[in-house]
PDB file of C-alpha atoms in Angstrom:
ATOM      1  CA  MET A  30      47.141  32.127  32.179  1.00 54.00           C
ATOM      2  CA  THR A  31      43.801  31.401  30.604  1.00 58.00           C
ATOM      3  CA  THR A  32      43.226  30.548  27.045  1.00 51.00           C
ATOM      4  CA  THR A  33      40.022  31.106  25.199  1.00 53.00           C
ATOM      5  CA  LEU A  34      38.661  28.766  22.643  1.00 40.00           C
ATOM      6  CA  PRO A  35      38.032  30.183  19.216  1.00 45.00           C
ATOM      7  CA  ALA A  36      34.393  30.871  18.442  1.00 46.00           C
ATOM      8  CA  PRO A  37      32.823  28.203  16.274  1.00 46.00           C
ATOM      9  CA  SER A  38      32.661  29.261  12.678  1.00 51.00           C
ATOM     10  CA  SER A  39      29.280  30.275  11.358  1.00 51.00           C
ATOM     11  CA  ARG A  40      29.747  27.715   8.622  1.00 49.00           C
ATOM     12  CA  THR A  41      29.757  24.865  11.169  1.00 50.00           C
ATOM     13  CA  THR A  42      26.926  26.156  13.331  1.00 55.00           C
ATOM     14  CA  ALA A  43      24.714  27.104  10.410  1.00 62.00           C
ATOM     15  CA  ARG A  44      24.727  23.717   8.726  1.00 80.00           C
ATOM     16  CA  TRP A  45      23.540  21.217  11.329  1.00 89.00           C
ATOM     17  CA  PRO A  46      19.849  22.278  11.460  1.00 91.00           C
ATOM     18  CA  VAL A  47      19.616  22.072   7.684  1.00 92.00           C
ATOM     19  CA  TRP A  48      21.083  18.570   7.675  1.00 93.00           C
ATOM     20  CA  LEU A  49      18.799  17.564  10.541  1.00 95.00           C
ATOM     21  CA  LEU A  50      15.801  18.795   8.535  1.00 95.00           C
ATOM     22  CA  ARG A  51      17.019  16.969   5.444  1.00 96.00           C
ATOM     23  CA  ALA A  52      17.473  13.723   7.385  1.00 97.00           C
ATOM     24  CA  ALA A  53      14.001  13.987   8.918  1.00 97.00           C
ATOM     25  CA  VAL A  54      12.398  14.901   5.600  1.00 97.00           C
ATOM     26  CA  THR A  55      14.122  11.982   3.876  1.00 97.00           C
ATOM     27  CA  ALA A  56      12.938   9.563   6.566  1.00 98.00           C
ATOM     28  CA  VAL A  57       9.376  10.871   6.314  1.00 98.00           C
ATOM     29  CA  THR A  58       9.483  10.605   2.515  1.00 98.00           C
ATOM     30  CA  VAL A  59      10.607   6.970   2.645  1.00 98.00           C
ATOM     31  CA  LEU A  60       7.979   6.163   5.279  1.00 98.00           C
ATOM     32  CA  VAL A  61       5.125   7.836   3.406  1.00 97.00           C
ATOM     33  CA  LEU A  62       6.040   5.985   0.208  1.00 97.00           C
ATOM     34  CA  ALA A  63       6.191   2.742   2.210  1.00 97.00           C
ATOM     35  CA  GLN A  64       2.693   3.533   3.494  1.00 97.00           C
ATOM     36  CA  ALA A  65       1.379   3.605  -0.070  1.00 96.00           C
ATOM     37  CA  ALA A  66       3.137   0.338  -0.894  1.00 97.00           C
ATOM     38  CA  LEU A  67       1.798  -1.328   2.266  1.00 97.00           C
ATOM     39  CA  ALA A  68      -1.740  -0.138   1.513  1.00 95.00           C
ATOM     40  CA  GLY A  69      -1.457  -1.503  -2.005  1.00 95.00           C
ATOM     41  CA  SER A  70      -0.116  -4.793  -0.680  1.00 96.00           C
ATOM     42  CA  PHE A  71      -3.068  -5.065   1.696  1.00 94.00           C
ATOM     43  CA  LEU A  72      -5.516  -4.379  -1.132  1.00 92.00           C
ATOM     44  CA  SER A  73      -3.778  -7.093  -3.161  1.00 95.00           C
ATOM     45  CA  GLY A  74      -4.590  -9.643  -0.481  1.00 93.00           C
ATOM     46  CA  THR A  75      -1.571  -9.618   1.823  1.00 94.00           C
ATOM     47  CA  TYR A  76      -3.512  -9.008   5.021  1.00 93.00           C
ATOM     48  CA  GLU A  77      -0.400  -8.848   7.215  1.00 96.00           C
ATOM     49  CA  ALA A  78       0.472  -5.608   5.422  1.00 96.00           C
ATOM     50  CA  LEU A  79      -2.315  -3.834   7.311  1.00 95.00           C
ATOM     51  CA  ALA A  80      -0.530  -4.320  10.644  1.00 96.00           C
ATOM     52  CA  ALA A  81       2.723  -3.107   9.083  1.00 97.00           C
ATOM     53  CA  HIS A  82       0.823  -0.111   7.669  1.00 97.00           C
ATOM     54  CA  ALA A  83      -0.390   0.755  11.181  1.00 96.00           C
ATOM     55  CA  ARG A  84       3.094   0.384  12.729  1.00 97.00           C
ATOM     56  CA  ASN A  85       4.632   2.479   9.974  1.00 97.00           C
ATOM     57  CA  ALA A  86       2.081   5.229  10.663  1.00 97.00           C
ATOM     58  CA  GLY A  87       3.276   5.501  14.266  1.00 96.00           C
ATOM     59  CA  ILE A  88       6.905   5.686  13.205  1.00 97.00           C
ATOM     60  CA  MET A  89       6.020   8.294  10.600  1.00 97.00           C
ATOM     61  CA  ALA A  90       4.214  10.397  13.225  1.00 97.00           C
ATOM     62  CA  VAL A  91       7.362  10.451  15.371  1.00 97.00           C
ATOM     63  CA  CYS A  92       9.525  11.383  12.376  1.00 97.00           C
ATOM     64  CA  LEU A  93       7.107  14.180  11.468  1.00 97.00           C
ATOM     65  CA  VAL A  94       7.489  15.660  14.950  1.00 97.00           C
ATOM     66  CA  LEU A  95      11.281  15.520  14.477  1.00 97.00           C
ATOM     67  CA  GLN A  96      10.848  17.175  11.080  1.00 97.00           C
ATOM     68  CA  LEU A  97       8.784  19.932  12.698  1.00 97.00           C
ATOM     69  CA  ILE A  98      11.449  20.519  15.359  1.00 97.00           C
ATOM     70  CA  ALA A  99      14.165  20.690  12.688  1.00 96.00           C
ATOM     71  CA  ALA A 100      12.079  23.088  10.575  1.00 96.00           C
ATOM     72  CA  VAL A 101      11.540  25.366  13.580  1.00 96.00           C
ATOM     73  CA  LEU A 102      15.283  25.320  14.308  1.00 95.00           C
ATOM     74  CA  CYS A 103      16.055  26.240  10.709  1.00 93.00           C
ATOM     75  CA  ARG A 104      13.549  29.078  10.836  1.00 93.00           C
ATOM     76  CA  ARG A 105      14.783  30.412  14.192  1.00 93.00           C
ATOM     77  CA  MET A 106      18.358  30.431  12.883  1.00 90.00           C
ATOM     78  CA  ARG A 107      17.133  32.204   9.728  1.00 87.00           C
ATOM     79  CA  LEU A 108      18.207  29.348   7.491  1.00 88.00           C
ATOM     80  CA  ALA A 109      14.764  28.760   5.992  1.00 88.00           C
ATOM     81  CA  THR A 110      11.479  30.484   5.329  1.00 90.00           C
ATOM     82  CA  ARG A 111       8.278  29.677   7.201  1.00 93.00           C
ATOM     83  CA  GLN A 112       7.127  27.240   4.514  1.00 93.00           C
ATOM     84  CA  PRO A 113       8.719  24.076   5.999  1.00 94.00           C
ATOM     85  CA  VAL A 114       7.370  24.957   9.449  1.00 96.00           C
ATOM     86  CA  VAL A 115       3.817  25.559   8.225  1.00 96.00           C
ATOM     87  CA  ALA A 116       3.892  22.431   6.056  1.00 96.00           C
ATOM     88  CA  SER A 117       5.296  20.326   8.911  1.00 97.00           C
ATOM     89  CA  VAL A 118       2.533  21.502  11.258  1.00 97.00           C
ATOM     90  CA  ALA A 119      -0.077  20.682   8.618  1.00 97.00           C
ATOM     91  CA  GLN A 120       1.438  17.237   8.085  1.00 97.00           C
ATOM     92  CA  CYS A 121       1.421  16.500  11.823  1.00 97.00           C
ATOM     93  CA  VAL A 122      -2.266  17.466  11.957  1.00 97.00           C
ATOM     94  CA  ILE A 123      -3.060  15.325   8.917  1.00 97.00           C
ATOM     95  CA  VAL A 124      -1.296  12.276  10.383  1.00 97.00           C
ATOM     96  CA  ALA A 125      -3.062  12.836  13.700  1.00 97.00           C
ATOM     97  CA  ALA A 126      -6.338  12.655  11.763  1.00 97.00           C
ATOM     98  CA  LEU A 127      -5.293   9.786   9.483  1.00 97.00           C
ATOM     99  CA  ILE A 128      -4.467   7.338  12.269  1.00 96.00           C
ATOM    100  CA  PRO A 129      -7.942   7.231  13.884  1.00 97.00           C
ATOM    101  CA  LEU A 130      -9.636   7.447  10.485  1.00 97.00           C
ATOM    102  CA  GLY A 131      -7.698   4.385   9.370  1.00 95.00           C
ATOM    103  CA  GLU A 132      -8.415   2.490  12.580  1.00 95.00           C
ATOM    104  CA  GLN A 133     -12.135   3.228  12.172  1.00 96.00           C
ATOM    105  CA  ARG A 134     -11.938   2.199   8.473  1.00 94.00           C
ATOM    106  CA  ILE A 135     -13.306   5.551   7.257  1.00 96.00           C
ATOM    107  CA  LEU A 136     -11.502   5.170   3.949  1.00 95.00           C
ATOM    108  CA  ALA A 137     -13.541   7.790   2.073  1.00 97.00           C
ATOM    109  CA  VAL A 138     -11.679  10.424   4.114  1.00 97.00           C
ATOM    110  CA  HIS A 139      -8.508   8.451   4.954  1.00 97.00           C
ATOM    111  CA  VAL A 140      -7.389   7.872   1.355  1.00 96.00           C
ATOM    112  CA  PRO A 141      -7.774  11.474   0.042  1.00 96.00           C
ATOM    113  CA  LEU A 142      -6.039  12.837   3.153  1.00 97.00           C
ATOM    114  CA  ALA A 143      -3.237  10.319   2.657  1.00 97.00           C
ATOM    115  CA  VAL A 144      -2.778  11.479  -0.943  1.00 96.00           C
ATOM    116  CA  LEU A 145      -2.668  15.083   0.284  1.00 97.00           C
ATOM    117  CA  LEU A 146      -0.023  14.049   2.822  1.00 97.00           C
ATOM    118  CA  VAL A 147       2.141  12.442   0.129  1.00 97.00           C
ATOM    119  CA  VAL A 148       1.997  15.607  -1.978  1.00 96.00           C
ATOM    120  CA  GLY A 149       2.912  17.764   1.028  1.00 95.00           C
ATOM    121  CA  VAL A 150       5.770  15.517   2.087  1.00 97.00           C
ATOM    122  CA  LEU A 151       7.261  15.585  -1.405  1.00 96.00           C
ATOM    123  CA  GLN A 152       6.922  19.375  -1.477  1.00 94.00           C
ATOM    124  CA  VAL A 153       8.791  19.768   1.823  1.00 94.00           C
ATOM    125  CA  ALA A 154      11.454  17.339   0.590  1.00 95.00           C
ATOM    126  CA  TYR A 155      11.940  19.507  -2.481  1.00 94.00           C
ATOM    127  CA  VAL A 156      12.224  22.652  -0.367  1.00 92.00           C
ATOM    128  CA  ALA A 157      14.648  21.048   2.092  1.00 92.00           C
ATOM    129  CA  TRP A 158      16.937  19.623  -0.551  1.00 92.00           C
ATOM    130  CA  ARG A 159      16.761  22.293  -3.270  1.00 89.00           C
ATOM    131  CA  ARG A 160      15.673  25.615  -1.747  1.00 80.00           C
ATOM    132  CA  ILE A 161      17.421  25.769   1.649  1.00 79.00           C
ATOM    133  CA  PRO A 162      21.115  26.567   1.381  1.00 73.00           C
ATOM    134  CA  ALA A 163      23.361  24.162   3.248  1.00 64.00           C
ATOM    135  CA  GLY A 164      25.922  26.845   3.881  1.00 60.00           C
ATOM    136  CA  PRO A 165      25.982  29.887   6.131  1.00 54.00           C
ATOM    137  CA  GLU A 166      23.673  31.969   3.933  1.00 56.00           C
ATOM    138  CA  ALA A 167      20.713  33.332   5.857  1.00 52.00           C
ATOM    139  CA  VAL A 168      17.162  33.488   4.590  1.00 54.00           C
ATOM    140  CA  ARG A 169      14.958  36.387   5.579  1.00 53.00           C
TER     141      ARG A 169
END
């Protein structure tokens, strides 16, 4: 006699990508705000903050890749629109440009791009926490 397991409810399977995206977006938001604080600390004369700023950038790059993966999962499962995916790709490209620009001290480009990144990160955080349903509702 064989028994079959019940199919997982759509409510359970539909939620985890949204929560993964929210966790990644929250981590990226905290890291990008820390970047601004570390840059300000460096400009105030705490020169050790520059090394922390560089380390934080690497961690943020990894978290942005995780955010992109989560956004793609949400889109593929029809839980979100394309907006988080497109924004996550743009943010990955911006961070990939910011790191060498910062290392080369090309601040005339580094700082405006960093401000653009902060605005984009906050926009994706808003979308992830306010616009994407956490339940089984699908988005077309």
